């Protein structure tokens, strides 16, 4: 579940690593959630209003030696390219979650075209 030496992990892999290290992963992610919420509140007035759309933000967060989260950057409309198997695993799930949140369903199949019978 990693690419390179620890540069890219799934959240489940990170949580498992924290738990195996005897660290309360719930508390760590509560702090990350606070960083995300406070950042969104600060950004809110600058986000363009959209009547029929949504904005996806990507948050890059690093942890210091005390496991305090530090916001590195926020990406508006982050890349959804899938260059690795891990990218496919993570981003497919992300897109599925977005569709669920938006209560979208797949487009209905087009009806079969009616064929005319040849006249006798």
mmCIF file with all atom_site columns, C-alpha atoms in Angstrom:
data_model
loop_
_atom_site.group_PDB
_atom_site.id
_atom_site.type_symbol
_atom_site.label_atom_id
_atom_site.label_alt_id
_atom_site.label_comp_id
_atom_site.label_asym_id
_atom_site.label_entity_id
_atom_site.label_seq_id
_atom_site.pdbx_PDB_ins_code
_atom_site.Cartn_x
_atom_site.Cartn_y
_atom_site.Cartn_z
_atom_site.occupancy
_atom_site.B_iso_or_equiv
_atom_site.pdbx_formal_charge
_atom_site.auth_seq_id
_atom_site.auth_comp_id
_atom_site.auth_asym_id
_atom_site.auth_atom_id
_atom_site.pdbx_PDB_model_num
ATOM 1   C CA . UNK A 1 1   ? 0.000   0.000  0.000   1.00 0.00 ? 1   UNK A CA 1
ATOM 2   C CA . UNK A 1 2   ? 2.953   2.359  -0.326  1.00 0.00 ? 2   UNK A CA 1
ATOM 3   C CA . UNK A 1 3   ? 4.744   3.914  -3.262  1.00 0.00 ? 3   UNK A CA 1
ATOM 4   C CA . UNK A 1 4   ? 8.389   4.630  -2.573  1.00 0.00 ? 4   UNK A CA 1
ATOM 5   C CA . UNK A 1 5   ? 9.618   4.708  0.993   1.00 0.00 ? 5   UNK A CA 1
ATOM 6   C CA . UNK A 1 6   ? 6.504   5.794  2.829   1.00 0.00 ? 6   UNK A CA 1
ATOM 7   C CA . UNK A 1 7   ? 5.622   8.681  0.539   1.00 0.00 ? 7   UNK A CA 1
ATOM 8   C CA . UNK A 1 8   ? 2.071   7.590  -0.250  1.00 0.00 ? 8   UNK A CA 1
ATOM 9   C CA . UNK A 1 9   ? -0.196  5.569  2.037   1.00 0.00 ? 9   UNK A CA 1
ATOM 10  C CA . UNK A 1 10  ? -3.913  4.959  2.126   1.00 0.00 ? 10  UNK A CA 1
ATOM 11  C CA . UNK A 1 11  ? -5.677  6.332  5.188   1.00 0.00 ? 11  UNK A CA 1
ATOM 12  C CA . UNK A 1 12  ? -6.452  2.805  6.302   1.00 0.00 ? 12  UNK A CA 1
ATOM 13  C CA . UNK A 1 13  ? -2.746  1.910  6.138   1.00 0.00 ? 13  UNK A CA 1
ATOM 14  C CA . UNK A 1 14  ? -1.799  5.020  8.131   1.00 0.00 ? 14  UNK A CA 1
ATOM 15  C CA . UNK A 1 15  ? -4.455  4.326  10.762  1.00 0.00 ? 15  UNK A CA 1
ATOM 16  C CA . UNK A 1 16  ? -3.299  0.714  11.049  1.00 0.00 ? 16  UNK A CA 1
ATOM 17  C CA . UNK A 1 17  ? 0.312   1.869  11.446  1.00 0.00 ? 17  UNK A CA 1
ATOM 18  C CA . UNK A 1 18  ? -0.681  4.326  14.180  1.00 0.00 ? 18  UNK A CA 1
ATOM 19  C CA . UNK A 1 19  ? -2.715  1.689  16.015  1.00 0.00 ? 19  UNK A CA 1
ATOM 20  C CA . UNK A 1 20  ? 0.113   -0.846 15.779  1.00 0.00 ? 20  UNK A CA 1
ATOM 21  C CA . UNK A 1 21  ? 2.416   1.818  17.244  1.00 0.00 ? 21  UNK A CA 1
ATOM 22  C CA . UNK A 1 22  ? 0.071   2.252  20.231  1.00 0.00 ? 22  UNK A CA 1
ATOM 23  C CA . UNK A 1 23  ? -1.166  5.653  19.066  1.00 0.00 ? 23  UNK A CA 1
ATOM 24  C CA . UNK A 1 24  ? -4.806  6.748  19.312  1.00 0.00 ? 24  UNK A CA 1
ATOM 25  C CA . UNK A 1 25  ? -5.543  7.256  15.620  1.00 0.00 ? 25  UNK A CA 1
ATOM 26  C CA . UNK A 1 26  ? -8.980  8.698  16.417  1.00 0.00 ? 26  UNK A CA 1
ATOM 27  C CA . UNK A 1 27  ? -7.412  11.602 18.325  1.00 0.00 ? 27  UNK A CA 1
ATOM 28  C CA . UNK A 1 28  ? -4.895  12.192 15.527  1.00 0.00 ? 28  UNK A CA 1
ATOM 29  C CA . UNK A 1 29  ? -7.628  12.358 12.904  1.00 0.00 ? 29  UNK A CA 1
ATOM 30  C CA . UNK A 1 30  ? -9.810  14.589 15.069  1.00 0.00 ? 30  UNK A CA 1
ATOM 31  C CA . UNK A 1 31  ? -6.935  17.115 14.945  1.00 0.00 ? 31  UNK A CA 1
ATOM 32  C CA . UNK A 1 32  ? -6.706  16.717 11.165  1.00 0.00 ? 32  UNK A CA 1
ATOM 33  C CA . UNK A 1 33  ? -10.469 17.240 10.909  1.00 0.00 ? 33  UNK A CA 1
ATOM 34  C CA . UNK A 1 34  ? -10.132 20.445 12.948  1.00 0.00 ? 34  UNK A CA 1
ATOM 35  C CA . UNK A 1 35  ? -7.420  21.715 10.584  1.00 0.00 ? 35  UNK A CA 1
ATOM 36  C CA . UNK A 1 36  ? -9.624  20.977 7.566   1.00 0.00 ? 36  UNK A CA 1
ATOM 37  C CA . UNK A 1 37  ? -12.730 22.596 9.070   1.00 0.00 ? 37  UNK A CA 1
ATOM 38  C CA . UNK A 1 38  ? -10.888 25.730 10.203  1.00 0.00 ? 38  UNK A CA 1
ATOM 39  C CA . UNK A 1 39  ? -9.250  26.039 6.789   1.00 0.00 ? 39  UNK A CA 1
ATOM 40  C CA . UNK A 1 40  ? -12.587 25.686 4.995   1.00 0.00 ? 40  UNK A CA 1
ATOM 41  C CA . UNK A 1 41  ? -14.114 28.347 7.243   1.00 0.00 ? 41  UNK A CA 1
ATOM 42  C CA . UNK A 1 42  ? -11.251 30.694 6.353   1.00 0.00 ? 42  UNK A CA 1
ATOM 43  C CA . UNK A 1 43  ? -11.605 29.908 2.619   1.00 0.00 ? 43  UNK A CA 1
ATOM 44  C CA . UNK A 1 44  ? -15.395 30.047 2.479   1.00 0.00 ? 44  UNK A CA 1
ATOM 45  C CA . UNK A 1 45  ? -15.716 33.772 1.609   1.00 0.00 ? 45  UNK A CA 1
ATOM 46  C CA . UNK A 1 46  ? -13.284 33.335 -1.310  1.00 0.00 ? 46  UNK A CA 1
ATOM 47  C CA . UNK A 1 47  ? -14.908 30.275 -2.890  1.00 0.00 ? 47  UNK A CA 1
ATOM 48  C CA . UNK A 1 48  ? -16.920 31.303 -5.958  1.00 0.00 ? 48  UNK A CA 1
ATOM 49  C CA . UNK A 1 49  ? -20.623 30.595 -5.609  1.00 0.00 ? 49  UNK A CA 1
ATOM 50  C CA . UNK A 1 50  ? -21.902 27.912 -7.962  1.00 0.00 ? 50  UNK A CA 1
ATOM 51  C CA . UNK A 1 51  ? -25.574 27.298 -8.534  1.00 0.00 ? 51  UNK A CA 1
ATOM 52  C CA . UNK A 1 52  ? -25.157 23.901 -10.143 1.00 0.00 ? 52  UNK A CA 1
ATOM 53  C CA . UNK A 1 53  ? -21.825 22.454 -9.172  1.00 0.00 ? 53  UNK A CA 1
ATOM 54  C CA . UNK A 1 54  ? -19.407 21.668 -6.410  1.00 0.00 ? 54  UNK A CA 1
ATOM 55  C CA . UNK A 1 55  ? -15.755 22.155 -5.568  1.00 0.00 ? 55  UNK A CA 1
ATOM 56  C CA . UNK A 1 56  ? -13.349 19.397 -4.567  1.00 0.00 ? 56  UNK A CA 1
ATOM 57  C CA . UNK A 1 57  ? -10.430 20.375 -2.353  1.00 0.00 ? 57  UNK A CA 1
ATOM 58  C CA . UNK A 1 58  ? -7.327  18.318 -1.704  1.00 0.00 ? 58  UNK A CA 1
ATOM 59  C CA . UNK A 1 59  ? -5.611  18.870 1.647   1.00 0.00 ? 59  UNK A CA 1
ATOM 60  C CA . UNK A 1 60  ? -1.922  18.039 2.026   1.00 0.00 ? 60  UNK A CA 1
ATOM 61  C CA . UNK A 1 61  ? -1.169  17.487 5.709   1.00 0.00 ? 61  UNK A CA 1
ATOM 62  C CA . UNK A 1 62  ? 2.071   16.424 7.389   1.00 0.00 ? 62  UNK A CA 1
ATOM 63  C CA . UNK A 1 63  ? 2.639   15.350 10.985  1.00 0.00 ? 63  UNK A CA 1
ATOM 64  C CA . UNK A 1 64  ? 5.485   16.460 13.226  1.00 0.00 ? 64  UNK A CA 1
ATOM 65  C CA . UNK A 1 65  ? 7.208   14.261 15.801  1.00 0.00 ? 65  UNK A CA 1
ATOM 66  C CA . UNK A 1 66  ? 4.338   14.940 18.254  1.00 0.00 ? 66  UNK A CA 1
ATOM 67  C CA . UNK A 1 67  ? 1.781   13.889 15.609  1.00 0.00 ? 67  UNK A CA 1
ATOM 68  C CA . UNK A 1 68  ? 0.450   17.427 15.373  1.00 0.00 ? 68  UNK A CA 1
ATOM 69  C CA . UNK A 1 69  ? -0.949  18.000 11.870  1.00 0.00 ? 69  UNK A CA 1
ATOM 70  C CA . UNK A 1 70  ? 0.495   20.792 9.743   1.00 0.00 ? 70  UNK A CA 1
ATOM 71  C CA . UNK A 1 71  ? -1.362  22.017 6.676   1.00 0.00 ? 71  UNK A CA 1
ATOM 72  C CA . UNK A 1 72  ? 1.027   22.134 3.734   1.00 0.00 ? 72  UNK A CA 1
ATOM 73  C CA . UNK A 1 73  ? -1.378  23.262 1.022   1.00 0.00 ? 73  UNK A CA 1
ATOM 74  C CA . UNK A 1 74  ? -4.949  23.110 -0.216  1.00 0.00 ? 74  UNK A CA 1
ATOM 75  C CA . UNK A 1 75  ? -5.505  22.198 -3.840  1.00 0.00 ? 75  UNK A CA 1
ATOM 76  C CA . UNK A 1 76  ? -8.609  23.389 -5.610  1.00 0.00 ? 76  UNK A CA 1
ATOM 77  C CA . UNK A 1 77  ? -9.749  20.698 -8.039  1.00 0.00 ? 77  UNK A CA 1
ATOM 78  C CA . UNK A 1 78  ? -6.881  18.299 -7.251  1.00 0.00 ? 78  UNK A CA 1
ATOM 79  C CA . UNK A 1 79  ? -5.595  15.946 -9.933  1.00 0.00 ? 79  UNK A CA 1
ATOM 80  C CA . UNK A 1 80  ? -7.519  12.730 -10.266 1.00 0.00 ? 80  UNK A CA 1
ATOM 81  C CA . UNK A 1 81  ? -5.021  11.018 -12.551 1.00 0.00 ? 81  UNK A CA 1
ATOM 82  C CA . UNK A 1 82  ? -4.262  7.408  -11.764 1.00 0.00 ? 82  UNK A CA 1
ATOM 83  C CA . UNK A 1 83  ? -0.599  6.710  -12.341 1.00 0.00 ? 83  UNK A CA 1
ATOM 84  C CA . UNK A 1 84  ? -0.275  3.885  -9.822  1.00 0.00 ? 84  UNK A CA 1
ATOM 85  C CA . UNK A 1 85  ? -2.421  1.025  -8.551  1.00 0.00 ? 85  UNK A CA 1
ATOM 86  C CA . UNK A 1 86  ? -2.750  2.910  -5.265  1.00 0.00 ? 86  UNK A CA 1
ATOM 87  C CA . UNK A 1 87  ? -4.041  5.982  -7.143  1.00 0.00 ? 87  UNK A CA 1
ATOM 88  C CA . UNK A 1 88  ? -6.701  3.805  -8.781  1.00 0.00 ? 88  UNK A CA 1
ATOM 89  C CA . UNK A 1 89  ? -7.679  2.297  -5.423  1.00 0.00 ? 89  UNK A CA 1
ATOM 90  C CA . UNK A 1 90  ? -7.946  5.668  -3.659  1.00 0.00 ? 90  UNK A CA 1
ATOM 91  C CA . UNK A 1 91  ? -9.400  7.786  -6.445  1.00 0.00 ? 91  UNK A CA 1
ATOM 92  C CA . UNK A 1 92  ? -11.994 5.247  -7.585  1.00 0.00 ? 92  UNK A CA 1
ATOM 93  C CA . UNK A 1 93  ? -13.286 5.210  -3.990  1.00 0.00 ? 93  UNK A CA 1
ATOM 94  C CA . UNK A 1 94  ? -13.193 9.038  -3.902  1.00 0.00 ? 94  UNK A CA 1
ATOM 95  C CA . UNK A 1 95  ? -15.236 9.312  -7.103  1.00 0.00 ? 95  UNK A CA 1
ATOM 96  C CA . UNK A 1 96  ? -17.704 6.720  -5.823  1.00 0.00 ? 96  UNK A CA 1
ATOM 97  C CA . UNK A 1 97  ? -18.094 8.692  -2.584  1.00 0.00 ? 97  UNK A CA 1
ATOM 98  C CA . UNK A 1 98  ? -18.634 11.940 -4.516  1.00 0.00 ? 98  UNK A CA 1
ATOM 99  C CA . UNK A 1 99  ? -21.374 10.309 -6.600  1.00 0.00 ? 99  UNK A CA 1
ATOM 100 C CA . UNK A 1 100 ? -23.004 8.969  -3.416  1.00 0.00 ? 100 UNK A CA 1
ATOM 101 C CA . UNK A 1 101 ? -22.844 12.381 -1.714  1.00 0.00 ? 101 UNK A CA 1
ATOM 102 C CA . UNK A 1 102 ? -24.388 14.069 -4.729  1.00 0.00 ? 102 UNK A CA 1
ATOM 103 C CA . UNK A 1 103 ? -27.088 11.360 -4.813  1.00 0.00 ? 103 UNK A CA 1
ATOM 104 C CA . UNK A 1 104 ? -26.328 10.747 -8.449  1.00 0.00 ? 104 UNK A CA 1
ATOM 105 C CA . UNK A 1 105 ? -27.208 7.559  -10.205 1.00 0.00 ? 105 UNK A CA 1
ATOM 106 C CA . UNK A 1 106 ? -25.835 6.223  -13.460 1.00 0.00 ? 106 UNK A CA 1
ATOM 107 C CA . UNK A 1 107 ? -27.491 7.543  -16.583 1.00 0.00 ? 107 UNK A CA 1
ATOM 108 C CA . UNK A 1 108 ? -30.290 5.276  -17.758 1.00 0.00 ? 108 UNK A CA 1
ATOM 109 C CA . UNK A 1 109 ? -29.545 3.154  -20.782 1.00 0.00 ? 109 UNK A CA 1
ATOM 110 C CA . UNK A 1 110 ? -30.916 4.481  -24.030 1.00 0.00 ? 110 UNK A CA 1
ATOM 111 C CA . UNK A 1 111 ? -33.970 2.559  -25.198 1.00 0.00 ? 111 UNK A CA 1
ATOM 112 C CA . UNK A 1 112 ? -33.407 0.131  -28.024 1.00 0.00 ? 112 UNK A CA 1
ATOM 113 C CA . UNK A 1 113 ? -34.290 1.755  -31.334 1.00 0.00 ? 113 UNK A CA 1
ATOM 114 C CA . UNK A 1 114 ? -37.468 0.431  -32.830 1.00 0.00 ? 114 UNK A CA 1
ATOM 115 C CA . UNK A 1 115 ? -36.931 -1.213 -36.136 1.00 0.00 ? 115 UNK A CA 1
ATOM 116 C CA . UNK A 1 116 ? -39.437 -0.980 -38.921 1.00 0.00 ? 116 UNK A CA 1
ATOM 117 C CA . UNK A 1 117 ? -40.709 -4.056 -40.525 1.00 0.00 ? 117 UNK A CA 1
ATOM 118 C CA . UNK A 1 118 ? -40.320 -4.091 -44.245 1.00 0.00 ? 118 UNK A CA 1
ATOM 119 C CA . UNK A 1 119 ? -43.590 -3.732 -46.109 1.00 0.00 ? 119 UNK A CA 1
ATOM 120 C CA . UNK A 1 120 ? -44.751 -6.779 -48.024 1.00 0.00 ? 120 UNK A CA 1
#
